[in-house]
JSON list of C-alpha atoms in Angstrom, two decimals:
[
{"chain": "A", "resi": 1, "resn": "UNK", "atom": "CA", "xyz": [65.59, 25.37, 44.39]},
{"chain": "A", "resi": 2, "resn": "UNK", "atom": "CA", "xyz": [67.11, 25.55, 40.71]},
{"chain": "A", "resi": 3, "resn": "UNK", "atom": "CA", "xyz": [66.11, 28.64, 38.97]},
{"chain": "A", "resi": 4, "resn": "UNK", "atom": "CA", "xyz": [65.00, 27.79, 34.78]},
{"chain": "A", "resi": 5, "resn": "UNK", "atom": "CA", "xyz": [65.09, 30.98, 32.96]},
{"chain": "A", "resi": 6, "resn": "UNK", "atom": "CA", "xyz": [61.90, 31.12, 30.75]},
{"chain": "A", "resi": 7, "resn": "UNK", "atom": "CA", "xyz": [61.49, 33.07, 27.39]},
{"chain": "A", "resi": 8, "resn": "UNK", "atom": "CA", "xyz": [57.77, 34.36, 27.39]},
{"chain": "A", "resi": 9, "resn": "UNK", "atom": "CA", "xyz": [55.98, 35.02, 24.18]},
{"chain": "A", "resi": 10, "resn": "UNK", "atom": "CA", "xyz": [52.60, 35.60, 22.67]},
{"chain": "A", "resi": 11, "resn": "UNK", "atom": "CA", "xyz": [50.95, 33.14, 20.02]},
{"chain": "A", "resi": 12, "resn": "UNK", "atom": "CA", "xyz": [47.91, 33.10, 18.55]},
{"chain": "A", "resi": 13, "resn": "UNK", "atom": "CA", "xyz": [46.55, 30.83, 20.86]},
{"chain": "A", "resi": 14, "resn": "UNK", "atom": "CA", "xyz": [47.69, 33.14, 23.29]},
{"chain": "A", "resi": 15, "resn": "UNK", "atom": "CA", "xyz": [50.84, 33.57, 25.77]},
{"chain": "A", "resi": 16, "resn": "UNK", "atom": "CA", "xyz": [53.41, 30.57, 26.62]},
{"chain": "A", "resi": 17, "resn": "UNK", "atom": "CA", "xyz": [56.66, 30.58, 27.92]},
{"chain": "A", "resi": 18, "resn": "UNK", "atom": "CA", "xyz": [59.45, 28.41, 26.21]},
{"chain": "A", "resi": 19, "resn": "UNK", "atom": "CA", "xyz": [62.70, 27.25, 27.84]},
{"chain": "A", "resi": 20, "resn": "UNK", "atom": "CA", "xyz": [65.56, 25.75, 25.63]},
{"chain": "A", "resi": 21, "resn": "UNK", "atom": "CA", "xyz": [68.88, 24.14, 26.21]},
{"chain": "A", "resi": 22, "resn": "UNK", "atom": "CA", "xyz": [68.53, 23.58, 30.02]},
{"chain": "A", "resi": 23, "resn": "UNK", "atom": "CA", "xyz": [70.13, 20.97, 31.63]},
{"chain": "A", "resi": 24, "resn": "UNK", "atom": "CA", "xyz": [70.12, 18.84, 34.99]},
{"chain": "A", "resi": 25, "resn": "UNK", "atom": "CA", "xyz": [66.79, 18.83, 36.21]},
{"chain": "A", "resi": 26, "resn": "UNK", "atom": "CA", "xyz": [67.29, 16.82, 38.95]},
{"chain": "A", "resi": 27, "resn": "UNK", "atom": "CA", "xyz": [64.81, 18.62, 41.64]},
{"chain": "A", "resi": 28, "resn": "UNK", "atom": "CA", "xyz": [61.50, 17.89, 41.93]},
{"chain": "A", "resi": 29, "resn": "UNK", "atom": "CA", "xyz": [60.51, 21.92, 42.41]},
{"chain": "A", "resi": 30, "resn": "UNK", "atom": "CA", "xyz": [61.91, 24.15, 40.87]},
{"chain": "A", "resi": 31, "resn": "UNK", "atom": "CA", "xyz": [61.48, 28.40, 39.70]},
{"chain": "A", "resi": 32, "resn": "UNK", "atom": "CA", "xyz": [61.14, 30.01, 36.70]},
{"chain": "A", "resi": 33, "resn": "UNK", "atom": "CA", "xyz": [62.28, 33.11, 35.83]},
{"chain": "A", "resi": 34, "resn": "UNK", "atom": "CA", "xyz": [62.41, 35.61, 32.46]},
{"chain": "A", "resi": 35, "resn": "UNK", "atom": "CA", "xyz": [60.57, 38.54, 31.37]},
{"chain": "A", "resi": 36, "resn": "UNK", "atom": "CA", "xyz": [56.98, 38.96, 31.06]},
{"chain": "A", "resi": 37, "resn": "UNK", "atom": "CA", "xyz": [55.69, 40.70, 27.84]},
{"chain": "A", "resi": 38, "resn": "UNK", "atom": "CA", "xyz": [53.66, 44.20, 29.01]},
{"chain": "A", "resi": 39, "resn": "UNK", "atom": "CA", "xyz": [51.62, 43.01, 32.10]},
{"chain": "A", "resi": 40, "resn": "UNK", "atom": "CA", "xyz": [51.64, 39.43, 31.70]},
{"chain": "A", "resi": 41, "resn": "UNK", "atom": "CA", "xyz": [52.31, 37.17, 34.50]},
{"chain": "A", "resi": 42, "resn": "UNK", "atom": "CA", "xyz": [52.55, 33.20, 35.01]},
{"chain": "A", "resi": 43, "resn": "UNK", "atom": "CA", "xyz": [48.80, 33.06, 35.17]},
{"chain": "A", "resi": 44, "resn": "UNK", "atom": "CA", "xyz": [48.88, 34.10, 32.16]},
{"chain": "A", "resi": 45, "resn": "UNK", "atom": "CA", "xyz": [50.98, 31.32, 30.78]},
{"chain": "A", "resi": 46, "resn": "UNK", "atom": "CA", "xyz": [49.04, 28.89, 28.58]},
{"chain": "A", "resi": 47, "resn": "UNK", "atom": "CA", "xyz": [51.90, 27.09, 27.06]},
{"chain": "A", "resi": 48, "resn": "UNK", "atom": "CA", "xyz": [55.22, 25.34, 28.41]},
{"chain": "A", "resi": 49, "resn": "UNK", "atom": "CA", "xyz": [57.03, 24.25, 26.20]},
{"chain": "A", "resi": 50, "resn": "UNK", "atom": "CA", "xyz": [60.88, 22.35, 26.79]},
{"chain": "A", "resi": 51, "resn": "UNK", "atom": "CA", "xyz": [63.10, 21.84, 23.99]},
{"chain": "A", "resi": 52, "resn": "UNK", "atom": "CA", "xyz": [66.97, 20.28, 23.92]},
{"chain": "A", "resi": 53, "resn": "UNK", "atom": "CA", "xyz": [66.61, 19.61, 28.09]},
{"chain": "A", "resi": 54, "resn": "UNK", "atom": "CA", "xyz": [67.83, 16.90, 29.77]},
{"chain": "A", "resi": 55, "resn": "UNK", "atom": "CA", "xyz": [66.09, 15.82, 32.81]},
{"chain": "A", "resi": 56, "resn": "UNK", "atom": "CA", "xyz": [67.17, 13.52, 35.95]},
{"chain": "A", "resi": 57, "resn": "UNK", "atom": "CA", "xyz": [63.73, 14.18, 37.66]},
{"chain": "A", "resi": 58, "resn": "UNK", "atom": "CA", "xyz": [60.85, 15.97, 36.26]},
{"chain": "A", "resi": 59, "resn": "UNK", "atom": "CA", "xyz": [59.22, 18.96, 38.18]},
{"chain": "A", "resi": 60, "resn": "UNK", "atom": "CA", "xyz": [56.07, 18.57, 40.60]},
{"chain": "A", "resi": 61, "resn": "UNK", "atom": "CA", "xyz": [54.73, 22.03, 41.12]},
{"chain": "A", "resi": 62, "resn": "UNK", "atom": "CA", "xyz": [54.99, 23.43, 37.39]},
{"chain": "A", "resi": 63, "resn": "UNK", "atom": "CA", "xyz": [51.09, 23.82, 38.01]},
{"chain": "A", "resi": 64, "resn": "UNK", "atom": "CA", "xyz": [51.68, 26.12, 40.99]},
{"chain": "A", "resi": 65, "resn": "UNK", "atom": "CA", "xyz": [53.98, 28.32, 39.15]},
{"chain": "A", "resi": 66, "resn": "UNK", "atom": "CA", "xyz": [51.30, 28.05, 35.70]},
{"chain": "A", "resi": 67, "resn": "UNK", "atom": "CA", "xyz": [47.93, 27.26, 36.97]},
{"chain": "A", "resi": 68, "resn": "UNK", "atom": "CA", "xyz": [46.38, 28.06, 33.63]},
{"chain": "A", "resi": 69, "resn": "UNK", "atom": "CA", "xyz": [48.50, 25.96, 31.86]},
{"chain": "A", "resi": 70, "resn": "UNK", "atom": "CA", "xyz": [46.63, 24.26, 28.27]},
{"chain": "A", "resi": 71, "resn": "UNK", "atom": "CA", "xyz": [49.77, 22.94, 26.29]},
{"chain": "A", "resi": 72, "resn": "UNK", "atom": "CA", "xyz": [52.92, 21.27, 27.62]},
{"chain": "A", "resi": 73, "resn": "UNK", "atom": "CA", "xyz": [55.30, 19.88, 25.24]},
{"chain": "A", "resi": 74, "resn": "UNK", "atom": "CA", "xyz": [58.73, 18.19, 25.65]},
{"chain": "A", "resi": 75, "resn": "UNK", "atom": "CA", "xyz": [60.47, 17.81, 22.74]},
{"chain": "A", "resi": 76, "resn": "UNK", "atom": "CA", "xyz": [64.21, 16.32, 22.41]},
{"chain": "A", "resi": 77, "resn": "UNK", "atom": "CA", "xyz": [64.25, 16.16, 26.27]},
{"chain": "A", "resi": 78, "resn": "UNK", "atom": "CA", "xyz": [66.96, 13.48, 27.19]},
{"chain": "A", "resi": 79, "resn": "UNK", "atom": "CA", "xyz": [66.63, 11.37, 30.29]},
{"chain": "A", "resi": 80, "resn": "UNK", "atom": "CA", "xyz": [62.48, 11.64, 30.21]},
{"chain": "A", "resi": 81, "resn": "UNK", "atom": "CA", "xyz": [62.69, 7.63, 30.26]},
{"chain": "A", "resi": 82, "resn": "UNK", "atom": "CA", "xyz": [59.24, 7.84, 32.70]},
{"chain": "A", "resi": 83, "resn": "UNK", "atom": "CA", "xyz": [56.60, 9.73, 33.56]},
{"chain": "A", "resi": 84, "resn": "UNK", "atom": "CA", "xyz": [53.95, 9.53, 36.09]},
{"chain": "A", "resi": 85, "resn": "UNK", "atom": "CA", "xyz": [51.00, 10.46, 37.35]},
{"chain": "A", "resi": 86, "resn": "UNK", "atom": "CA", "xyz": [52.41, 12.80, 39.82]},
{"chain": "A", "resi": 87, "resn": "UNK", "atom": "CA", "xyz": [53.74, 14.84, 37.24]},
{"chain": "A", "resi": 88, "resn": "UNK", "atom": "CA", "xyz": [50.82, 15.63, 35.93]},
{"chain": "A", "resi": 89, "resn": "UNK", "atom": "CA", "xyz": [47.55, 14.95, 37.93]},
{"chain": "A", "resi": 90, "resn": "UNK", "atom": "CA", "xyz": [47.54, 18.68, 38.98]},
{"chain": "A", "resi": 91, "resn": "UNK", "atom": "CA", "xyz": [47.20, 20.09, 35.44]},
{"chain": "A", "resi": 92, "resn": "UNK", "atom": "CA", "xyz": [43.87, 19.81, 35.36]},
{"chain": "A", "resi": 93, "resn": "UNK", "atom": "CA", "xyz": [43.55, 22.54, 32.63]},
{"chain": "A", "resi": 94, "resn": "UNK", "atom": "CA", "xyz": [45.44, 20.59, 29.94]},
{"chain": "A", "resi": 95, "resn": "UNK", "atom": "CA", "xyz": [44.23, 20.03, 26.59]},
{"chain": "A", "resi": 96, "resn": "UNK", "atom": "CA", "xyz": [47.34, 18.95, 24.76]},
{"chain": "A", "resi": 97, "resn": "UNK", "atom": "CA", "xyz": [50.40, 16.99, 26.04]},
{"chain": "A", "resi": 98, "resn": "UNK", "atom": "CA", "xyz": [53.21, 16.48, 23.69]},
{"chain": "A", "resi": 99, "resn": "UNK", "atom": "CA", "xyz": [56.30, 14.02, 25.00]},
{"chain": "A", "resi": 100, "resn": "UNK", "atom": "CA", "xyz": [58.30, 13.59, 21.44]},
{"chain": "A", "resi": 101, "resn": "UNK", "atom": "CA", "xyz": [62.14, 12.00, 21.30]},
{"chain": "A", "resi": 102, "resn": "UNK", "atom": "CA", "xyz": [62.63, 11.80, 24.75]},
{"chain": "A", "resi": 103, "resn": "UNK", "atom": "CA", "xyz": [63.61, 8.51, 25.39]},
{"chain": "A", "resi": 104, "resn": "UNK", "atom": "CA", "xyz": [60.24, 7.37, 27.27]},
{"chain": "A", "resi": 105, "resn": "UNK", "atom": "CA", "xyz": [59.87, 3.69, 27.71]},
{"chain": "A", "resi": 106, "resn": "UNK", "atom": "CA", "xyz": [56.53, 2.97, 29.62]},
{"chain": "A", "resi": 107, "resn": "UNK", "atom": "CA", "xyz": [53.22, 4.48, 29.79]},
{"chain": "A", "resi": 108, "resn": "UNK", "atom": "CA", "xyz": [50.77, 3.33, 33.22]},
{"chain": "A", "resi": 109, "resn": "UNK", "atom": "CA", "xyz": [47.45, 2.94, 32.77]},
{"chain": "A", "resi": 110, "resn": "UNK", "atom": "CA", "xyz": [47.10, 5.68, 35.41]},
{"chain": "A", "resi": 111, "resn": "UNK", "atom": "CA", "xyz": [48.99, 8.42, 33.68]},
{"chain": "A", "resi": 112, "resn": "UNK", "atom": "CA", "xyz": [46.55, 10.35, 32.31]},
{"chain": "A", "resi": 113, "resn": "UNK", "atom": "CA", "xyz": [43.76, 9.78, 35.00]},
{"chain": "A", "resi": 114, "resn": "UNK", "atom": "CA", "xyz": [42.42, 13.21, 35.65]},
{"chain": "A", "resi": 115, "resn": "UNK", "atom": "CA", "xyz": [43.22, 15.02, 32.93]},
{"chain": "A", "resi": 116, "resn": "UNK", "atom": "CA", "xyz": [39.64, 15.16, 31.84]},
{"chain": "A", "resi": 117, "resn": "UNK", "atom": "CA", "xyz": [40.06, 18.18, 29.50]},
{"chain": "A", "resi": 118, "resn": "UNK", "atom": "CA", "xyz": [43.05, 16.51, 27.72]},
{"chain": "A", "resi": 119, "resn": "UNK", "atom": "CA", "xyz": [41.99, 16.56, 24.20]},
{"chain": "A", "resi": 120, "resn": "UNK", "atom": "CA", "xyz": [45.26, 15.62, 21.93]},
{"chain": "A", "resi": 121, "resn": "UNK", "atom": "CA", "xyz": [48.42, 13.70, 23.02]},
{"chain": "A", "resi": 122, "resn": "UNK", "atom": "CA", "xyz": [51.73, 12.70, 21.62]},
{"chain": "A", "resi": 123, "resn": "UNK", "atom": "CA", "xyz": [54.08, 10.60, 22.37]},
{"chain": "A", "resi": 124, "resn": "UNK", "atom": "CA", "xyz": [55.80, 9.99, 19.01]},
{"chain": "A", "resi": 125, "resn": "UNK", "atom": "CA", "xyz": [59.33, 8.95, 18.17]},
{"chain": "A", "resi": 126, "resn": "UNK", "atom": "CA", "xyz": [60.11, 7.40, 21.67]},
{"chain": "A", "resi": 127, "resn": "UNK", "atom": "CA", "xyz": [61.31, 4.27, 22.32]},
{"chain": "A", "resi": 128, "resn": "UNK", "atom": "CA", "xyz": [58.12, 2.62, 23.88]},
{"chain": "A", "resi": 129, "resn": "UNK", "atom": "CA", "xyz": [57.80, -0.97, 24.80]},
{"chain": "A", "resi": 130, "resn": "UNK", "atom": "CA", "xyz": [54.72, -1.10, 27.03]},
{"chain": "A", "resi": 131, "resn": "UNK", "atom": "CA", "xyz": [51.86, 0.87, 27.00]},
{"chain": "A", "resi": 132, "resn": "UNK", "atom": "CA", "xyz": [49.01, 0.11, 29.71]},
{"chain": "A", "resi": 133, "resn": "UNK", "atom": "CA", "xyz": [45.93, -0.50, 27.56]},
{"chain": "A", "resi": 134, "resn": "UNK", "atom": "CA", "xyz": [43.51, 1.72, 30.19]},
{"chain": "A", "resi": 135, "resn": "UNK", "atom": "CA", "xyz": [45.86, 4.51, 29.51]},
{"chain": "A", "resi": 136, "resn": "UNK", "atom": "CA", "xyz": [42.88, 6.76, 27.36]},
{"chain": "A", "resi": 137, "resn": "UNK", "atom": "CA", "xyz": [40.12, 4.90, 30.03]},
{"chain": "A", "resi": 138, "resn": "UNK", "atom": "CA", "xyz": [37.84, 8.36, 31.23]},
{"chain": "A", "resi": 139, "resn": "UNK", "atom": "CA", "xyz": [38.95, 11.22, 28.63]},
{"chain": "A", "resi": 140, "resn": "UNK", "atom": "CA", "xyz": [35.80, 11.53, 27.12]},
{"chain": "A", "resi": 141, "resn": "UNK", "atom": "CA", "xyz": [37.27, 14.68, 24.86]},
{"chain": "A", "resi": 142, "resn": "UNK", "atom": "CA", "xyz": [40.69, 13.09, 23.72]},
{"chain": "A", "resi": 143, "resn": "UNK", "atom": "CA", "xyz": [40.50, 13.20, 19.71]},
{"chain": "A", "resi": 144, "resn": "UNK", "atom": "CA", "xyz": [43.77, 12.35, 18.62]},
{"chain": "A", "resi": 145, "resn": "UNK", "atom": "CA", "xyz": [46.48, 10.06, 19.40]},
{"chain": "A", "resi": 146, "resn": "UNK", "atom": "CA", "xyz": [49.98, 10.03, 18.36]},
{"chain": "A", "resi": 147, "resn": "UNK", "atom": "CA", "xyz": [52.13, 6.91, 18.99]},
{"chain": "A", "resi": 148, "resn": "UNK", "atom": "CA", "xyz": [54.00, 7.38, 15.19]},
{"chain": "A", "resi": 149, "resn": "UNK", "atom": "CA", "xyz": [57.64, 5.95, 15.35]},
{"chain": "A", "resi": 150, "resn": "UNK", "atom": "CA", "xyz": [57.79, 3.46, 18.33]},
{"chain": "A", "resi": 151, "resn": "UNK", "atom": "CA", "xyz": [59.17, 0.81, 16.78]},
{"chain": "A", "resi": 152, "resn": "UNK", "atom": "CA", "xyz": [59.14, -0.85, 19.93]},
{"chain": "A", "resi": 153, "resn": "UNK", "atom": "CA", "xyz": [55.86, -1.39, 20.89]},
{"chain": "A", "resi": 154, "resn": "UNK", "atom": "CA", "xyz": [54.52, -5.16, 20.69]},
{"chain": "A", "resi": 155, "resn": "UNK", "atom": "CA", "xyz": [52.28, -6.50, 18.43]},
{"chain": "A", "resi": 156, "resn": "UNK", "atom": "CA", "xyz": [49.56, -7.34, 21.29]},
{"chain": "A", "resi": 157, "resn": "UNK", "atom": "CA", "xyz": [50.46, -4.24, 23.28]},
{"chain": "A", "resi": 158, "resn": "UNK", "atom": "CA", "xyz": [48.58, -2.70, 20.12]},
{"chain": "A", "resi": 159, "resn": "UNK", "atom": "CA", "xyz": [46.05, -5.18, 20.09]},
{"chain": "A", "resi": 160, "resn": "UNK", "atom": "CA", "xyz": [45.11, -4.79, 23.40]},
{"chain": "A", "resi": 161, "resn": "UNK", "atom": "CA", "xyz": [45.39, -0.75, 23.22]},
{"chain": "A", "resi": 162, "resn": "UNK", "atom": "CA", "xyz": [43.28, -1.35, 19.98]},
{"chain": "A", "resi": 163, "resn": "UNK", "atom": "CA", "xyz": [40.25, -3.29, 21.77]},
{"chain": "A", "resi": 164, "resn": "UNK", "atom": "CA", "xyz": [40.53, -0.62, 24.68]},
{"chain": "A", "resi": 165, "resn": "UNK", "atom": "CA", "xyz": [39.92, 2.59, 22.88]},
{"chain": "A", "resi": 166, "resn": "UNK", "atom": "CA", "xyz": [37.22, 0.94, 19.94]},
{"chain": "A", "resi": 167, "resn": "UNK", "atom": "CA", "xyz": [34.13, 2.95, 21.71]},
{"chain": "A", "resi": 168, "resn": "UNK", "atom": "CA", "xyz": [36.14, 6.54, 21.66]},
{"chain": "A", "resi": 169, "resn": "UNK", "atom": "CA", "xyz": [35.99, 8.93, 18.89]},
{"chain": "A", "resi": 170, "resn": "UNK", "atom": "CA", "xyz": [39.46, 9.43, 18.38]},
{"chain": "A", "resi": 171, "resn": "UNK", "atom": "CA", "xyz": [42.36, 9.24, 15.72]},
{"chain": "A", "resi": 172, "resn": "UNK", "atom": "CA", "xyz": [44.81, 7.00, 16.70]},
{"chain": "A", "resi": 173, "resn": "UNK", "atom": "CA", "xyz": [48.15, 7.39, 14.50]},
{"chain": "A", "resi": 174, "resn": "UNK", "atom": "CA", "xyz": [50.69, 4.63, 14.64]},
{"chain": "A", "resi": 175, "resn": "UNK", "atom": "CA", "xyz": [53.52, 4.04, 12.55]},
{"chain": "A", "resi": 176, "resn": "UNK", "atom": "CA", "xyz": [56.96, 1.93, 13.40]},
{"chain": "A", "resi": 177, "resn": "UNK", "atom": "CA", "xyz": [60.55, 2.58, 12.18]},
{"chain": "A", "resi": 178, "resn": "UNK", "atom": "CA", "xyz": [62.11, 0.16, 10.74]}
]
């Protein structure tokens, strides 16, 4: 099982654990290891957050190893082309979920399904092309949504996304490179 060395640190939000410049995920579990700060432990551990990683296939038990876990970001993760819902049904805690220039393509309409505390997501400068319009369908506390630079997306992928989310209370940011 690959070992991912971790650098723990306290926020004001409280205490996350970031790991930088790792490359060739390609198991689906894998360790983490770094030093705690005083007494901490991976309980503890609120926010994951992977920068400048490159990923074959992305880890199934990061909510064994952070059961607590609020915030997980990827950001300039190469080779994140898909995600699904078995990457992230067991993180039940999660509030926000941030997937930003990684190269993802596709999001199912099951994705999110259980996440019912999820309350902000990103998924901004990717290169989307589909996005399953019952994606936000049972997250009664999402309030915002971040699609900015997908320059891919379809005009009646948006329409359809559009007419799906009307009745939610939620910002829903979308701008296109050009």
């Amino acid at each position: 099982m690959p070992k991912i060395k971790c650098e723990f640190s306290k926020v004001p939000e409280g205490y996350i654990c970031e790991i930088k410049n790792q490359y060739d995920f390609y198991e689906e579990q894998i360790t983490f290891y770094g030093k705690h700060k005083g007494k901490k432990q991976n309980s503890d551990v609120i926010g994951l957050n992977f920068s400048d990683c490159s990923f074959m296939i992305l880890p199934l038990n990061i909510a064994e190893i952070f059961p607590n876990l609020k915030y997980l970001s990827f950001h300039d993760c190469v080779g994140l082309e898909s995600i699904r819902k078995k990457h992230l049904e067991k993180l039940t805690n999660l509030t926000h979920l941030y997937i930003v220039k990684c190269g993802l393509l596709k999001l199912s309409g099951d994705l999110l399904k259980g996440l019912k505390n999820l309350e902000s997501v990103s998924f901004s400068d990717n290169k989307l092309t589909e996005i399953d319009p019952t994606i936000f369908d049972g997250l009664e506390n999402l309030k915002n949504v971040n699609l900015l630079y997908n320059a891919n997306i379809s005009t009646s992928c948006i329409t359809e996304l559009g007419e799906n989310v009307e009745n939610i209370k939620k910002e829903i940011r979308l701008k296109f490179k050009r």
